[in-house]
XYZ file of C-alpha atoms in Angstrom:
499
model
C 17.541 120.548 -0.262
C 17.129 117.970 2.641
C 13.046 117.677 4.197
C 13.694 117.781 7.491
C 10.655 115.897 9.286
C 9.115 117.208 12.003
C 10.113 117.490 15.445
C 8.456 114.694 18.234
C 7.350 116.310 20.980
C 6.826 114.921 24.546
C 3.671 116.712 25.366
C 0.789 115.256 26.522
C -1.912 114.094 24.245
C -5.550 115.318 24.598
C -7.511 112.950 26.180
C -9.575 112.524 22.918
C -6.612 111.256 21.127
C -6.872 107.954 23.364
C -10.352 107.502 23.046
C -10.580 107.542 19.189
C -7.457 104.683 19.012
C -9.074 101.813 17.607
C -7.736 98.590 19.699
C -8.529 95.402 21.295
C -7.285 96.384 24.628
C -7.328 98.718 27.370
C -4.046 99.977 29.359
C -3.590 100.169 32.877
C -1.127 102.169 34.624
C 2.523 100.828 34.008
C 6.039 103.236 33.787
C 8.992 101.913 32.053
C 12.881 102.368 32.077
C 15.958 102.005 29.572
C 17.520 98.547 31.168
C 21.030 98.297 28.707
C 21.057 99.119 24.355
C 18.753 96.364 23.636
C 15.976 96.076 26.685
C 13.860 97.930 28.723
C 11.662 97.152 31.761
C 8.203 97.707 32.299
C 7.254 97.620 35.780
C 3.391 98.313 36.931
C 1.499 99.918 39.587
C 2.164 97.068 42.472
C 5.554 96.261 41.327
C 5.418 93.018 39.150
C 7.938 93.694 36.158
C 8.601 92.441 32.769
C 12.120 92.998 30.874
C 11.456 93.323 26.685
C 13.075 94.164 23.740
C 13.299 98.140 23.493
C 10.533 99.836 22.100
C 8.152 97.694 23.538
C 6.768 100.322 25.887
C 5.975 102.408 22.390
C 4.387 99.979 20.809
C 1.738 98.900 23.709
C 1.217 102.479 23.958
C 0.340 102.972 20.491
C -1.722 100.129 20.277
C 0.569 98.089 17.752
C 0.573 95.009 19.260
C -1.541 91.981 17.487
C -3.047 89.344 19.813
C -1.917 86.685 17.327
C 1.416 88.006 15.769
C 2.367 88.781 19.485
C 0.631 86.427 21.737
C 2.859 85.595 23.923
C 3.674 88.816 25.008
C 0.134 89.812 24.869
C -0.404 86.872 27.850
C 1.888 88.103 29.342
C 0.693 91.845 30.141
C -2.762 90.687 30.265
C -1.388 88.552 33.104
C 0.552 91.014 34.925
C -1.878 93.826 34.640
C -0.240 96.133 32.241
C -3.140 95.758 30.092
C -6.633 94.749 29.710
C -9.175 92.906 27.266
C -11.786 95.018 29.259
C -11.913 99.017 30.417
C -12.356 97.819 33.718
C -10.177 94.618 33.912
C -12.460 91.601 35.718
C -9.507 91.147 38.229
C -9.271 94.375 39.685
C -9.983 93.659 43.173
C -7.425 91.434 42.747
C -4.509 94.478 41.956
C -6.476 96.345 44.462
C -5.524 93.526 47.394
C -2.111 93.046 46.247
C -1.389 96.717 45.952
C -2.699 97.276 49.577
C -0.827 94.258 50.633
C 2.565 96.491 49.286
C 1.033 99.534 51.348
C 0.179 97.088 54.572
C 3.755 98.310 56.510
C 1.136 101.278 57.527
C -1.189 99.170 59.034
C 0.145 99.831 62.356
C 2.248 102.620 62.397
C 5.647 103.520 64.060
C 7.558 100.097 65.598
C 11.275 101.039 65.987
C 11.776 103.560 68.921
C 15.307 104.329 69.365
C 16.345 106.043 72.415
C 19.479 107.999 72.605
C 20.919 106.910 75.978
C 23.938 108.838 76.426
C 26.059 110.713 73.779
C 29.238 109.844 75.425
C 32.009 107.522 73.784
C 35.241 106.249 73.912
C 35.626 105.838 70.114
C 36.410 108.941 67.495
C 35.754 107.892 64.366
C 36.024 110.111 61.378
C 32.512 109.886 59.406
C 30.512 110.214 63.345
C 27.358 112.156 62.401
C 26.850 113.202 66.063
C 28.177 115.606 68.710
C 29.856 112.634 70.986
C 31.381 113.624 74.569
C 33.940 112.124 76.277
C 33.509 109.261 78.736
C 33.228 111.285 82.127
C 30.341 113.635 81.065
C 27.206 111.376 82.328
C 25.204 114.870 82.040
C 24.431 114.065 78.709
C 22.912 110.709 79.338
C 19.221 110.583 79.096
C 17.214 111.593 82.010
C 15.393 108.937 83.504
C 12.241 111.433 83.352
C 13.204 111.266 79.999
C 13.296 107.511 79.296
C 10.146 106.920 81.579
C 8.250 109.856 79.063
C 9.709 108.053 76.137
C 8.527 104.474 77.231
C 4.849 105.676 77.740
C 5.094 107.405 74.090
C 5.981 104.221 72.598
C 3.525 102.148 74.233
C 0.926 104.442 72.881
C 1.799 103.124 69.230
C -1.293 100.965 68.097
C 2.072 98.230 66.962
C 1.302 95.189 68.883
C 5.470 94.368 67.876
C 8.252 97.408 68.705
C 11.640 97.389 68.967
C 13.506 99.464 71.348
C 17.273 100.373 70.256
C 19.143 101.852 72.806
C 21.729 104.083 70.580
C 24.852 106.737 71.235
C 27.731 107.925 71.350
C 28.376 104.580 72.828
C 25.299 103.254 74.806
C 27.183 100.543 76.789
C 28.848 103.412 78.839
C 24.806 104.014 80.262
C 24.314 100.366 80.478
C 22.782 101.194 83.881
C 20.158 103.323 82.031
C 19.691 101.107 79.647
C 18.767 98.860 82.621
C 16.201 100.745 84.003
C 14.832 101.025 80.659
C 14.088 97.576 79.666
C 13.373 96.653 83.112
C 11.035 99.340 83.417
C 8.889 98.447 80.023
C 8.706 94.763 80.126
C 5.451 94.456 82.902
C 4.179 97.437 81.529
C 4.265 95.762 77.600
C 2.817 92.431 79.116
C -0.315 94.302 80.474
C -1.044 96.346 77.084
C 0.023 92.785 75.275
C 2.808 94.281 73.311
C 5.780 92.492 72.042
C 9.292 94.267 72.710
C 12.448 93.403 70.691
C 15.295 95.327 72.421
C 18.229 96.357 70.528
C 21.988 97.595 71.281
C 23.788 99.740 69.123
C 27.778 99.396 70.567
C 31.209 99.183 69.579
C 31.774 96.008 71.963
C 34.850 98.033 73.379
C 33.625 98.190 76.567
C 31.574 94.763 76.311
C 31.933 92.303 79.641
C 30.280 89.518 80.607
C 28.491 91.011 82.989
C 26.473 92.562 80.260
C 26.218 90.037 78.165
C 24.505 87.706 81.053
C 21.916 90.417 81.471
C 21.569 90.611 77.164
C 20.884 86.696 77.445
C 18.713 86.550 80.526
C 16.370 89.238 78.615
C 16.654 88.581 75.213
C 18.369 91.406 74.014
C 20.074 91.829 70.351
C 23.462 93.931 69.493
C 24.472 95.887 66.728
C 27.888 97.055 66.245
C 30.274 98.120 63.078
C 32.627 96.505 61.258
C 33.876 98.275 58.485
C 36.121 96.083 57.124
C 40.023 94.643 57.765
C 42.042 96.012 60.441
C 44.072 98.535 58.387
C 40.322 100.191 57.171
C 38.410 99.778 60.431
C 40.790 101.415 63.006
C 41.737 104.257 60.444
C 38.216 105.089 60.197
C 37.298 104.046 63.735
C 39.823 105.830 66.030
C 40.032 105.491 69.827
C 42.924 105.428 72.222
C 46.019 102.599 71.247
C 44.447 102.401 67.600
C 42.780 99.028 68.780
C 39.208 99.450 67.493
C 39.386 96.187 65.334
C 40.904 94.102 68.049
C 38.231 95.376 70.773
C 35.780 95.033 67.824
C 36.880 91.084 66.913
C 37.506 89.849 70.578
C 33.651 91.657 71.490
C 31.880 89.969 68.418
C 33.383 86.273 69.672
C 32.345 87.056 72.799
C 29.363 87.963 72.286
C 28.629 85.018 69.847
C 29.514 82.695 72.627
C 26.869 84.158 75.001
C 24.351 85.288 72.703
C 24.721 82.560 69.432
C 25.169 83.811 66.024
C 21.907 84.613 65.475
C 22.053 87.572 67.795
C 24.634 89.812 66.827
C 24.824 91.913 63.832
C 26.852 94.158 62.177
C 26.926 97.217 59.681
C 29.560 99.007 57.642
C 30.194 102.172 56.541
C 32.176 103.047 53.018
C 34.635 105.885 53.458
C 37.013 106.918 51.057
C 39.590 104.525 52.271
C 36.525 102.195 51.745
C 36.340 102.253 48.714
C 39.382 100.891 47.109
C 39.207 97.182 48.743
C 35.285 96.155 47.814
C 36.632 92.706 48.143
C 38.436 92.615 51.291
C 36.102 94.463 53.158
C 33.302 91.202 51.847
C 36.015 88.362 52.566
C 36.510 90.107 56.177
C 32.905 89.682 56.780
C 32.569 86.042 55.409
C 35.781 85.289 57.290
C 34.611 86.799 60.744
C 31.319 84.047 59.869
C 28.902 86.717 58.943
C 26.491 85.319 56.152
C 25.462 88.653 55.503
C 26.798 92.108 54.568
C 25.362 95.943 54.259
C 27.321 97.813 51.939
C 26.045 101.963 52.744
C 28.024 104.977 51.653
C 28.977 107.389 54.517
C 25.712 109.308 55.601
C 25.958 113.213 54.501
C 24.528 114.473 57.404
C 26.028 116.495 60.934
C 29.727 116.383 61.706
C 30.645 113.059 59.267
C 30.679 116.158 56.704
C 33.519 118.213 58.342
C 36.150 115.700 57.193
C 35.573 115.894 53.189
C 38.596 114.197 52.675
C 38.076 111.087 54.122
C 34.284 111.485 53.821
C 33.351 112.979 50.579
C 33.328 111.276 47.109
C 30.932 110.806 43.852
C 27.901 108.731 44.125
C 29.418 106.981 41.240
C 32.148 106.094 43.077
C 30.108 104.420 45.583
C 27.818 102.373 42.994
C 31.341 101.107 41.404
C 32.697 100.027 44.901
C 29.024 98.576 45.086
C 29.135 96.435 42.242
C 32.748 95.163 42.071
C 31.810 94.217 46.149
C 28.087 92.663 44.794
C 29.865 90.439 42.192
C 32.426 88.918 44.909
C 29.361 87.911 47.083
C 27.790 86.437 43.794
C 31.441 84.838 44.174
C 31.067 83.212 47.237
C 27.215 82.018 46.606
C 28.177 80.499 42.642
C 30.851 77.862 44.990
C 27.974 76.811 47.320
C 28.554 79.398 50.272
C 25.378 81.475 51.791
C 26.190 85.035 51.990
C 23.969 88.022 50.618
C 24.310 91.794 50.907
C 21.465 92.916 53.250
C 20.650 96.294 50.558
C 20.349 93.886 47.400
C 18.091 91.965 49.008
C 15.951 94.647 50.641
C 15.203 96.191 46.745
C 14.714 92.406 45.547
C 12.126 91.500 48.014
C 10.104 94.801 46.605
C 11.049 93.442 43.270
C 10.000 89.790 43.272
C 7.654 89.163 46.313
C 3.760 91.050 47.034
C 4.747 91.958 50.429
C 5.976 94.787 52.450
C 9.658 95.741 53.991
C 10.317 97.524 57.126
C 13.612 99.529 55.713
C 12.658 103.200 56.280
C 14.425 104.431 53.609
C 12.636 102.401 50.571
C 8.999 103.251 52.085
C 6.519 105.147 50.658
C 5.387 106.986 52.765
C 8.514 107.475 54.281
C 9.256 105.649 57.269
C 9.958 108.839 58.706
C 7.508 109.074 61.660
C 5.126 106.375 60.107
C 8.129 103.809 60.870
C 10.640 105.316 63.365
C 11.042 107.965 65.825
C 13.919 109.038 68.223
C 13.825 110.006 71.336
C 17.111 112.307 72.201
C 19.575 112.080 75.124
C 17.748 115.832 75.924
C 14.346 115.123 75.979
C 14.229 116.380 72.191
C 12.199 114.115 69.851
C 13.183 113.505 66.185
C 11.373 112.495 63.112
C 14.273 109.895 62.420
C 17.777 109.483 63.510
C 19.210 111.260 60.597
C 16.974 114.384 61.610
C 18.453 114.010 64.790
C 22.047 114.366 63.274
C 21.320 117.251 61.686
C 20.043 119.031 64.561
C 23.338 118.557 65.797
C 24.916 120.573 63.438
C 22.160 123.079 64.263
C 19.174 121.927 61.886
C 16.448 121.863 63.825
C 13.987 121.114 60.495
C 12.846 117.810 61.681
C 12.205 118.013 65.258
C 9.053 117.256 66.417
C 9.060 118.090 70.088
C 10.282 117.293 73.865
C 9.279 114.782 76.143
C 8.943 117.344 78.078
C 6.259 119.642 77.007
C 4.621 117.356 74.012
C 1.941 114.803 73.861
C 1.231 111.657 71.815
C -1.125 113.425 69.487
C 1.490 116.976 69.542
C 4.231 114.920 67.958
C 3.016 112.580 65.740
C 0.289 114.111 64.123
C 1.357 117.539 65.023
C 1.454 120.831 62.441
C 5.369 119.737 61.907
C 4.467 115.883 61.300
C 1.717 116.797 58.858
C 3.663 119.278 56.950
C 6.312 116.654 56.301
C 3.696 114.105 55.293
C 3.237 116.292 52.750
C 6.706 114.977 51.375
C 7.078 111.645 52.142
C 5.146 109.939 49.414
C 6.964 109.272 46.368
C 3.978 108.618 43.814
C 3.612 112.456 44.385
C 6.763 113.896 43.990
C 8.238 115.284 40.806
C 10.204 113.071 38.937
C 9.015 110.305 40.811
C 5.482 109.968 40.164
C 6.654 109.207 36.573
C 9.513 106.480 37.794
C 9.565 102.985 37.011
C 11.076 102.186 39.871
C 8.812 104.119 41.861
C 7.334 101.436 43.795
C 10.815 99.682 44.928
C 12.101 102.975 46.609
C 11.141 105.767 49.018
C 11.035 109.235 49.431
C 13.298 110.873 52.046
C 12.493 114.342 52.946
C 15.582 114.139 55.711
C 18.130 113.903 52.858
C 16.650 116.056 50.262
C 16.633 118.992 52.444
C 20.537 118.291 54.029
C 21.904 117.709 50.628
C 19.703 120.049 48.267
C 18.121 122.228 50.764
C 14.763 121.790 49.887
C 11.919 118.521 51.572
C 10.683 118.130 48.500
C 14.345 117.658 46.312
C 15.395 117.778 43.133
C 15.626 114.001 41.341
C 17.714 114.931 38.580
C 20.749 115.916 40.972
C 19.846 113.746 43.565
C 22.291 110.883 45.201
C 19.628 109.229 46.714
C 17.963 109.068 43.466
C 21.086 108.245 41.216
C 21.974 105.210 43.510
C 18.361 103.416 43.616
C 17.664 104.051 40.291
C 20.949 102.576 39.214
C 21.396 100.086 41.519
C 17.524 98.336 40.855
C 18.276 98.920 37.145
C 21.122 96.502 37.568
C 19.512 93.860 39.645
C 16.931 93.587 37.342
C 19.641 93.143 34.631
C 21.104 90.805 36.212
C 18.597 88.181 36.960
C 17.536 88.923 33.436
C 20.793 87.765 31.703
C 21.893 85.055 34.361
C 19.255 82.526 35.538
C 21.391 81.194 38.288
C 21.732 84.942 39.528
C 18.033 84.863 39.709
C 17.967 81.863 41.598
C 20.832 82.862 44.173
C 18.673 86.295 44.695
C 15.920 84.222 45.372
C 17.115 82.304 48.015
C 18.754 85.442 49.340
C 14.570 86.286 49.659
C 14.171 82.890 51.504
C 16.921 82.935 53.405
C 18.324 79.704 51.421
C 21.121 78.822 49.739
C 20.640 78.578 45.810
C 21.302 74.659 44.656
């Protein structure tokens, strides 16, 4: 009778097992992940990665490397802080400095402050996450006393560089309130020696030259939405006359005339209709003069969930859409054009550089509170824009306080903020703590709560996790398999065209 080999278990060995191992090197903290059928990737504590043949991690851990026979690999592992020849590496302070640099986005705390200046809007976008109201209901505009208190709290931030972003509804329907807020902020910020960047999120439908003249004089940036060609954009973003696309394109041209190309950005949202047209969407952005595109799925919050037929899809479908669009973008670059995908660029900065990024969804601790705060039109204060979206559906889990009653300390350091801080660090979350891509990813308790009913989340079924793990893996695989693609990606980071 055939004898079965003993089953290998995955339990942790006792510390004595490792102490008894005879080896010429010591292990430093690193994680690993299968890249494909032939290779795996090792990632150290500061995000340096090394692509190696499948099974290499096991050989390293089991002390099977030979200095003579594996000289090149051994040298790379030592130089990359995966292993060390002394129990405490001589350059441990360098590793500590690099780790501190990766987390330096925490140094000045909250920089982005969102002001929901109105809920009024003349669009009825089917993926809108908030409870918009008709254009005549100005009681849903932010009150002056709430604007004043929001500015006061914003200027108490330790950060010397602040962003004041006005959202809606359609923010330009309350342009008088925006002007008031900017004019009040300018002298106060100058007195405190703080630099403030002003941004208006707008669909451009009500944009005119008087608004643009003010924006030009005061260096106000515009952010808009463009979901693709007209047949996609007009289906996604409904308005009377079914001419949202036409007004958006007209607004883009007018804004560029007044402000220049660099002061207007656009975002797209992927709906079920979008999933079938990745190349057309990419082409639309390029043809409209944009040299970047941010491919993002529908947010699983608020009223966007009510239209499941148009907005609900499996995350695998978005990943396939993303990959097709990414390859089309790479084709533009291989023809000599500079054109980048913004989400990939954010991830690539975390993979290829020692510096932090300001994108709140991929930060640990999470960007909610630490990087961004939101002042709602009614004076309520939320941990993020997504938190506000949940509140519009009656879920106030992430409401931190109110401008009428709470101080800066109450909001930023109160019991709610402290409770959230426990689930904002992916280094301590089950499933994240041992993930190879931990240093490239983030923690998102709002997404966890909205999709899984727990701020802690459950990684095996998390769409946030599924999306990021596959996209990170895929970007590393693309770089490893094609030097030209790696050169293009490096150009995206440095904003230069690949040669």
